[in-house]
Amino acid sequence: MQAPIIEICELAYAYDNTPALSGVNVRINRGDFIAVIGPNGGGKTTLMRLILGLLEPQQGQILVFGAPPGSNPARIGYVPQHSNTTQGFPASAEQVVLMGLAQGKRRGFRFTASEREAADRAMQRAGVLDLRHRRLNELSGGQRQRILIARALITQPELLILDEPLSNIDPYGRQCILETLTGLDAHTTVVMVSHDLGITANAVTDIIAVNHYALSAGGSKLTPAMLALMYGTHEAGCPVHALLQQMVDSAIVEAPTAHAQRTHATTEHTHEPR
Amino acid sequence: MNLADLLHQTFMQHALIASLLVSITCGVIGALVVVNRLIFMAGGIAHTAYGGVGLAFFLGAPVLPTAGLFTAGAAVILGTLTQTKRERTDTLIGVIWAAGMAFGIIMINLTPGYNVGLMSYLFGSILTVPAHDLWVMLGIDVVIVGLTLFFYRDILSFSFDPDFARSRGIPVRWLYFMLLIMVAEAVVMMIQVVGLILVIALLTLPPYLAERHTKSLVGLMVASGVWSLVFCVGGLAVAYQFDLSSGASIIATACAIYLMFITGQTGWQWLRAQTQTPA
């Protein structure tokens, strides 16, 4: 049995005595495409920040690549919520992607030709190579999000963590982002957070529902227990129950062969209308 | 006195050299303050510097080095407090701001005699910058530009997205404190030129104008430095011509250029919209 990329045991975290997560056990294997879903305030982002080493666990243990979080930053690509970045920042798309090379080690002011080539490759994979000289604030939300994905991909990470990459993105932009993610190397492990049950990425291999506690589906289909964890129990016949059932039926579908779709292929260039 | 004679005067040469040295720091630090949204923090640090000036007067110590050390210490305290209590950042900055000023006033009160030179630190006096202060300014320039270039990649990443920078192993906390200390030293340096009350204008107006035509952080730093030099030299000319306070003249010139620029840009956009509207 292969060692998991991420292993979380009995994790607990609280903000000023307000519990955010407790008793969380998660295991993520190499090549998995995980959708982390749950309501707002349920602890999804906290869980990601703990995995990245941006927060310290208060109880329990997290191992990423068999080591404490933060030990292998070069092996992890992170795409934060794009609203966290400075909108009017004076930088071209290429410069933003090159920021992914900063690791607190390499010094110097100028980027080398090989570093620029790496940025080009990452932008090619994210389908935004033609935007490389554009200023960030000239781009649409979907384009900016794919630039941030390219920034995470520049070091060719083995683990890619995306925090709500589809929020506030129009349907076309969402599709482009999902195409980028499903076109990644099959050995790249993807963990994508969303508060939206409407993730229809065919490549999803497992779903983890987070609402202070975490439940894994063990497949790409939501279970009633996960729905109950996220939104409570509702009697059959009530409007909320019907809505949740509709989500289960339509949003995340079984895709047993989906993982095989993830190949080494690079996504085609797509031009997103602004 | 004609222009050639004026330029031969030592005080004017010192003023022009001080303008250049301050503009270099102003360009670098102003750009970083604006992109990191640290304007209120920089204002707090600037006013805290008054405590350092007061302490220097009380001890009879050289003002620039004393104020530099005092303000750097205040910046570290401010940074520590605001990192610990993020939700109270504004309040904490306000407290440190007022405490620094109050400490400075008390130190001045306790200093025997009337300190006429104190006003030059409040409102600036670029025409009276002594030679040894120019050397201190040059030293601050070298340190600030050197540190910024050396850590440029990390500063760039940290300024754009601190969370991502931390996830890459960049020591964001140390960079933040380094930035605050650089702001403190820049402020102390600029006190000579525009005074601590007007420092914030010279830190923010140049980047605000420059960001409209720059595509990179380093470009913003260079363009801000150029704008800053234009404001300083222009303000100096106005002050000399009309016999006005140099610090206030520099800021008034900056504000006037800023207003002209914004008005011109808005007018140009309006004209373009009019000509492109189909009949």
XYZ file of C-alpha atoms in Angstrom:
553
model
C 0.000 0.000 0.000
C 1.506 3.330 -1.042
C 2.165 6.015 1.552
C -0.437 8.786 1.486
C 0.546 12.275 0.345
C -1.503 13.796 3.161
C -2.359 12.023 6.381
C -4.391 13.779 9.069
C -5.149 12.148 12.425
C -7.551 13.491 15.054
C -6.909 17.082 14.042
C -8.479 19.894 16.037
C -8.221 23.664 15.657
C -10.079 26.559 17.291
C -10.034 30.342 16.883
C -10.150 31.996 20.325
C -12.039 29.047 21.868
C -14.424 28.841 18.891
C -13.894 25.371 17.435
C -13.240 25.351 13.703
C -12.281 21.698 13.303
C -12.298 18.700 15.618
C -11.649 14.988 15.257
C -10.673 15.304 11.594
C -9.143 12.216 9.970
C -8.235 12.442 6.291
C -6.014 10.395 4.010
C -5.179 11.552 0.498
C -3.174 9.406 -1.911
C -0.921 10.325 -4.815
C -2.854 11.162 -7.964
C -6.156 11.740 -6.150
C -8.398 14.608 -7.247
C -10.208 15.644 -4.094
C -13.127 18.045 -3.896
C -13.390 19.536 -0.408
C -16.900 20.864 0.012
C -18.941 22.302 2.816
C -20.843 25.358 3.974
C -19.276 28.764 4.552
C -17.526 28.864 7.907
C -17.329 25.070 8.033
C -13.536 25.007 8.297
C -12.495 24.179 4.718
C -10.012 27.035 4.385
C -8.736 26.392 7.925
C -8.069 22.772 6.944
C -6.126 23.893 3.853
C -4.117 26.427 5.854
C -3.232 23.702 8.350
C -2.103 21.391 5.526
C 0.045 24.199 4.106
C 1.610 24.952 7.481
C 0.108 28.463 7.615
C -1.583 27.438 10.895
C -0.305 25.136 13.625
C -2.534 22.210 14.681
C -3.694 22.509 18.278
C -4.431 18.789 18.561
C -3.704 15.804 16.377
C -1.166 15.404 13.637
C -0.762 16.320 9.971
C 1.837 14.750 7.718
C 2.389 16.020 4.189
C 4.803 13.902 2.153
C 5.515 12.122 5.455
C 6.745 15.310 7.154
C 5.160 18.143 9.150
C 3.393 20.789 7.026
C 5.660 23.459 5.571
C 8.644 21.099 5.265
C 8.385 20.701 1.489
C 7.145 23.985 0.044
C 8.631 23.335 -3.407
C 6.523 20.173 -3.797
C 3.263 21.997 -3.127
C 1.443 24.486 -5.340
C -1.102 26.717 -3.648
C -3.833 28.776 -5.257
C -5.438 31.006 -2.608
C -8.780 32.707 -3.032
C -8.023 35.336 -5.650
C -9.843 38.012 -3.682
C -6.919 37.811 -1.212
C -4.472 39.205 -3.746
C -3.991 42.900 -4.338
C -6.154 43.826 -7.323
C -4.292 46.934 -8.467
C -0.814 45.470 -8.007
C 1.652 46.735 -10.633
C 2.579 43.440 -12.260
C 2.152 41.712 -15.580
C 0.744 38.188 -15.722
C 4.243 36.821 -16.375
C 5.630 38.540 -13.275
C 2.859 37.062 -11.145
C 3.681 33.576 -12.445
C 7.392 34.157 -11.763
C 6.506 34.951 -8.139
C 5.925 31.203 -7.785
C 9.710 30.731 -7.953
C 10.370 32.788 -4.820
C 11.279 30.377 -2.048
C 13.164 32.528 0.416
C 16.450 31.130 -0.935
C 17.242 32.483 -4.376
C 18.274 36.091 -4.254
C 18.620 38.617 -6.979
C 16.617 41.052 -8.899
C 16.456 39.676 -12.428
C 14.815 36.443 -13.533
C 16.908 34.230 -15.791
C 15.970 32.987 -19.258
C 15.349 29.469 -17.930
C 13.045 30.863 -15.241
C 11.103 32.766 -17.886
C 10.834 29.569 -19.939
C 9.443 27.792 -16.874
C 6.880 30.590 -16.519
C 5.946 30.190 -20.190
C 5.452 26.448 -19.719
C 3.261 27.004 -16.655
C 1.179 29.599 -18.499
C 0.895 27.237 -21.453
C -0.441 24.524 -19.145
C -2.925 26.969 -17.650
C -3.934 28.193 -21.123
C -2.932 31.805 -20.522
C 0.332 32.155 -22.422
C -1.100 34.854 -24.677
C -1.847 36.999 -21.603
C 1.703 37.088 -20.282
C 2.397 40.753 -21.019
C -0.988 41.998 -19.853
C -1.345 43.863 -16.572
C -3.158 41.851 -13.942
C -5.901 44.438 -13.439
C -6.714 44.296 -17.171
C -7.779 40.651 -16.873
C -11.139 39.080 -16.039
C -11.659 37.098 -12.837
C -11.351 33.772 -14.649
C -8.149 34.840 -16.408
C -6.647 36.079 -13.143
C -7.516 32.794 -11.478
C -5.748 30.824 -14.212
C -2.708 33.103 -13.837
C -2.650 32.165 -10.144
C -2.917 28.493 -11.107
C 0.050 28.973 -13.473
C 1.983 30.577 -10.590
C 1.321 27.445 -8.522
C 2.312 25.167 -11.412
C 5.649 26.842 -12.218
C 7.577 24.557 -9.847
C 5.754 21.476 -11.210
C 4.316 20.583 -7.788
C 3.258 17.074 -6.824
C 0.404 18.455 -4.731
C -1.840 21.303 -5.888
C -4.135 22.936 -3.321
C -6.788 25.318 -4.605
C -8.977 27.354 -2.264
C -12.286 28.124 -3.935
C -10.846 28.687 -7.412
C -14.312 28.757 -8.953
C -15.967 31.349 -6.729
C -17.152 34.514 -8.488
C -16.138 33.082 -11.849
C -18.584 32.953 -14.741
C -19.537 29.519 -16.187
C -17.116 29.834 -19.123
C -14.252 30.746 -16.798
C -15.132 27.833 -14.490
C -15.052 25.449 -17.413
C -11.629 26.750 -18.510
C -10.249 26.319 -14.978
C -11.647 22.797 -14.685
C -10.152 21.922 -18.083
C -6.785 23.157 -16.853
C -7.037 21.023 -13.718
C -8.233 17.897 -15.471
C -5.426 18.274 -18.008
C -2.741 18.010 -15.326
C -0.316 15.135 -15.032
C -2.072 12.086 -13.552
C 0.538 11.937 -10.774
C -0.349 15.427 -9.587
C -2.575 15.278 -6.533
C -5.237 17.969 -6.590
C -7.174 19.194 -3.563
C -9.813 21.730 -4.533
C -11.976 23.550 -2.001
C -15.430 24.765 -2.870
C -18.519 25.781 -0.963
C -20.444 24.973 -4.108
C -21.887 21.508 -4.613
C -22.033 22.153 -8.321
C -18.504 20.969 -8.999
C -18.789 18.807 -12.062
C -15.147 18.041 -12.634
C -15.175 14.586 -14.104
C -11.781 13.888 -12.627
C -12.939 14.054 -8.994
C -11.911 10.780 -7.325
C -13.122 11.564 -3.822
C -15.167 14.141 -2.004
C -14.495 15.318 1.522
C -17.323 17.137 3.267
C -16.124 19.530 5.958
C -18.278 21.173 8.569
C -16.135 21.319 11.727
C -15.744 17.568 11.230
C -14.785 15.802 8.008
C -16.370 12.914 6.142
C -14.987 11.253 3.070
C -17.287 9.852 0.401
C -14.801 7.187 -0.685
C -15.796 8.016 -4.240
C -17.136 10.803 -6.389
C -20.706 10.635 -5.115
C -22.141 12.576 -2.202
C -23.685 10.457 0.523
C -26.673 11.292 2.746
C -24.352 11.315 5.778
C -22.208 14.006 4.131
C -25.263 16.112 3.344
C -26.429 15.761 6.931
C -22.998 16.861 8.167
C -23.020 19.938 5.953
C -26.645 21.047 6.095
C -28.307 19.042 8.896
C -31.120 16.545 8.520
C -34.351 17.506 6.861
C -37.470 15.399 6.630
C -38.493 14.035 3.258
C -40.978 16.328 1.604
C -39.640 19.582 3.017
C -38.263 22.071 0.438
C -34.694 21.936 1.770
C -34.644 18.148 1.524
C -35.832 18.315 -2.076
C -33.163 20.906 -2.897
C -30.403 18.818 -1.327
C -31.616 15.704 -3.109
C -31.525 17.630 -6.365
C -27.918 18.607 -5.626
C -26.978 15.001 -5.000
C -28.628 13.852 -8.179
C -27.281 16.545 -10.463
C -24.131 18.051 -9.106
C -21.530 15.425 -8.458
C -21.866 12.322 -10.531
C -20.194 8.957 -10.519
C -17.270 8.983 -12.894
C -15.498 5.649 -12.495
C -13.292 6.131 -15.502
C -12.712 9.814 -14.960
C -9.317 9.527 -13.340
C -8.017 7.883 -16.472
C -8.901 11.035 -18.375
C -6.115 12.924 -16.643
C -3.154 12.608 -18.910
C 0.021 14.455 -19.681
C -1.816 16.465 -22.294
C -1.646 20.212 -22.076
C -4.880 22.117 -22.408
C -5.626 23.913 -25.602
C -5.318 27.619 -25.661
C -8.577 29.220 -24.804
C -9.400 32.850 -25.229
C -11.700 34.049 -22.588
C -13.954 36.995 -23.384
C -13.722 39.801 -20.852
C 20.745 86.432 -7.355
C 20.596 84.580 -10.669
C 20.244 80.799 -11.032
C 23.972 80.153 -11.598
C 24.901 82.086 -8.452
C 22.186 80.293 -6.536
C 23.503 76.890 -7.560
C 26.936 77.871 -6.283
C 25.537 78.417 -2.796
C 26.374 75.542 -0.446
C 22.911 75.499 1.137
C 21.304 75.094 -2.291
C 23.724 72.339 -3.306
C 22.944 70.529 -0.076
C 19.221 70.981 -0.681
C 19.463 69.515 -4.189
C 21.581 66.576 -3.025
C 19.109 65.978 -0.164
C 16.244 66.066 -2.692
C 17.935 63.399 -4.781
C 18.779 61.190 -1.804
C 15.294 61.480 -0.321
C 13.694 60.768 -3.707
C 15.558 57.480 -4.024
C 14.262 56.254 -0.667
C 10.886 57.814 -1.244
C 10.502 55.927 -4.527
C 11.385 52.550 -3.034
C 9.583 52.857 0.300
C 6.609 54.808 -1.054
C 5.938 52.051 -3.603
C 6.176 49.350 -0.922
C 3.961 51.283 1.492
C 1.274 51.753 -1.164
C 1.230 48.181 -2.539
C 1.280 46.709 0.975
C -1.460 49.118 2.110
C 0.646 50.390 4.978
C -0.167 54.076 4.589
C -1.824 54.457 7.994
C 0.971 52.398 9.555
C 3.562 54.682 7.901
C 1.652 57.702 9.245
C 1.827 56.218 12.735
C 5.550 55.550 12.431
C 6.144 59.070 11.082
C 4.453 60.733 14.040
C 6.183 58.415 16.491
C 9.451 59.816 15.141
C 8.640 63.004 17.064
C 9.373 61.066 20.245
C 12.837 60.328 18.872
C 13.385 63.992 17.989
C 12.304 65.036 21.485
C 14.582 62.432 23.047
C 17.523 63.680 20.970
C 16.901 67.261 22.142
C 16.587 66.113 25.755
C 19.812 64.082 25.626
C 21.640 66.609 23.492
C 22.362 63.795 21.045
C 22.492 64.034 17.235
C 18.898 64.086 16.002
C 18.964 61.832 12.928
C 20.673 58.792 14.474
C 18.696 59.096 17.735
C 15.381 59.506 15.944
C 16.352 56.660 13.598
C 16.921 54.233 16.475
C 13.856 55.390 18.402
C 11.551 55.158 15.380
C 12.896 51.734 14.384
C 12.137 50.498 17.914
C 8.647 51.995 17.749
C 8.093 50.348 14.352
C 9.043 46.932 15.774
C 6.678 47.421 18.739
C 3.921 48.558 16.374
C 4.527 45.577 14.088
C 4.466 43.122 17.006
C 1.250 44.571 18.440
C -0.558 44.668 15.109
C 0.507 41.105 14.268
C -0.803 39.896 17.614
C -4.087 41.802 17.504
C -4.854 42.071 13.806
C -8.464 43.103 14.378
C -7.281 46.109 16.400
C -4.646 47.364 13.960
C -6.171 50.829 13.482
C -6.617 51.384 17.209
C -3.084 50.262 18.027
C -1.568 52.481 15.345
C -3.568 55.422 16.733
C -2.302 54.726 20.266
C 1.358 54.441 19.253
C 0.991 57.518 17.008
C -0.307 59.646 19.912
C 2.056 58.114 22.479
C 5.106 58.927 20.334
C 4.001 62.519 19.867
C 3.206 62.912 23.574
C 6.580 61.468 24.561
C 8.323 63.900 22.208
C 6.449 66.902 23.619
C 7.240 65.885 27.205
C 10.924 65.438 26.349
C 10.962 68.904 24.801
C 9.236 70.334 27.885
C 11.910 68.766 30.075
C 14.705 70.174 27.918
C 16.050 73.505 29.236
C 15.799 76.531 26.934
C 13.700 77.168 23.833
C 14.425 74.853 20.952
C 13.861 76.909 17.858
C 15.230 74.133 15.629
C 12.388 71.863 16.623
C 10.069 73.444 14.072
C 12.341 72.312 11.250
C 11.622 68.686 12.204
C 7.888 69.254 12.258
C 7.652 71.086 8.929
C 10.999 70.356 7.280
C 13.893 72.572 6.355
C 15.681 71.272 3.315
C 17.665 74.512 2.984
C 19.452 73.889 6.274
C 20.548 70.275 5.835
C 24.156 70.008 7.090
C 26.806 67.975 5.247
C 26.998 65.218 7.863
C 23.248 64.609 7.559
C 23.751 64.106 3.816
C 26.152 61.279 4.626
C 23.585 59.728 6.979
C 20.975 60.017 4.208
C 23.325 58.384 1.714
C 23.907 55.535 4.162
C 20.153 55.012 4.611
C 19.721 55.042 0.804
C 22.417 52.393 0.326
C 20.923 50.126 3.015
C 17.329 50.479 1.799
C 18.122 50.012 -1.904
C 20.561 47.185 -1.140
C 18.087 45.261 1.043
C 15.273 45.792 -1.452
C 17.315 44.507 -4.384
C 18.709 41.567 -2.413
C 15.279 40.432 -1.174
C 13.406 41.661 -4.257
C 11.862 38.309 -5.213
C 10.645 37.621 -1.702
C 9.403 41.188 -1.231
C 7.562 41.012 -4.559
C 5.852 37.737 -3.655
C 5.083 38.840 -0.090
C 3.663 42.185 -1.225
C 1.359 40.583 -3.773
C 0.098 37.665 -1.712
C 1.445 37.060 1.834
C -0.361 33.716 2.230
C 1.152 32.314 -0.948
C 4.567 33.658 0.046
C 4.332 31.867 3.411
C 3.299 28.657 1.679
C 6.512 28.904 -0.388
C 8.644 29.088 2.736
C 9.346 32.820 2.485
C 9.949 34.336 5.959
C 7.020 36.729 5.687
C 7.134 37.816 9.335
C 10.776 38.884 9.097
C 10.198 40.650 5.800
C 7.302 42.540 7.363
C 9.471 43.765 10.225
C 12.287 44.614 7.831
C 9.846 46.661 5.793
C 8.584 48.517 8.880
C 12.144 49.339 9.961
C 12.933 50.572 6.444
C 9.797 52.754 6.597
C 10.998 54.121 9.963
C 14.417 55.035 8.554
C 12.889 56.539 5.428
C 10.587 58.659 7.544
C 13.451 59.941 9.685
C 15.374 60.808 6.533
C 12.404 62.640 5.029
C 11.807 64.668 8.180
C 14.665 66.925 7.076
C 12.959 67.654 3.795
C 9.234 67.953 4.426
C 8.875 67.507 8.201
C 7.206 64.596 9.943
C 3.725 66.045 9.596
C 3.970 66.087 5.790
C 5.992 62.900 5.289
C 2.986 60.782 4.431
C 2.127 62.958 1.412
C 5.586 62.513 -0.091
C 5.376 58.753 0.471
C 1.977 58.282 -1.144
C 1.517 60.887 -3.899
C 4.443 59.769 -6.123
C 3.389 56.065 -6.224
C -0.216 57.094 -6.756
C 0.781 59.022 -9.886
C 3.368 56.467 -10.994
C 1.141 53.373 -10.761
C -0.885 54.616 -13.721
C 1.959 54.010 -16.132
C 4.009 51.180 -14.620
C 3.755 47.423 -15.107
C 6.096 46.225 -12.407
C 6.999 46.886 -8.780
C 10.511 47.981 -9.675
C 9.056 50.262 -12.370
C 6.755 51.754 -9.740
C 9.738 52.383 -7.471
C 11.732 54.140 -10.200
C 8.800 56.224 -11.458
C 7.854 57.183 -7.880
C 11.435 58.290 -7.279
C 11.346 60.485 -10.384
C 8.026 62.051 -9.351
C 9.404 62.628 -5.873
C 12.457 64.419 -7.296
C 10.195 66.579 -9.471
C 8.134 67.525 -6.397
C 11.203 68.286 -4.256
C 13.034 70.401 -6.840
C 9.804 72.093 -7.961
C 8.834 72.805 -4.363
C 12.307 74.134 -3.647
C 11.998 76.572 -6.552
C 8.577 77.708 -5.371
C 9.842 78.156 -1.804
C 12.811 80.220 -2.995
C 10.803 82.290 -5.458
C 8.016 83.223 -3.063
C 9.963 83.027 0.212
C 7.801 80.240 1.621
C 8.408 77.270 3.901
C 10.243 74.623 1.840
C 8.454 71.569 3.292
C 5.007 72.990 2.725
C 6.010 74.220 -0.763
C 7.164 70.718 -1.761
C 3.888 69.142 -0.662
C 1.829 71.977 -2.202
C 3.693 71.453 -5.491
C 3.025 67.704 -5.281
C -0.664 68.282 -4.648
C -0.912 70.827 -7.472
C 0.793 68.478 -9.962
C -1.399 65.627 -8.771
C -4.568 67.667 -9.291
C -3.399 68.827 -12.745
C -2.584 65.243 -13.693
C -5.914 63.869 -12.518
C -7.859 66.713 -14.136
C -5.957 66.281 -17.391
C -6.474 62.529 -17.388
C -10.187 62.816 -16.607
C -10.577 65.472 -19.307
C -8.715 63.345 -21.846
C -10.883 60.300 -21.042
C -14.024 62.422 -21.358
C -12.852 63.792 -24.728
C -12.046 60.294 -25.995
C -15.456 59.037 -24.879
C -17.120 61.956 -26.686
C -15.251 61.396 -29.937
C -15.852 57.626 -29.884
C -19.579 57.868 -29.159
C -21.478 57.080 -32.372
C -23.643 59.916 -33.596
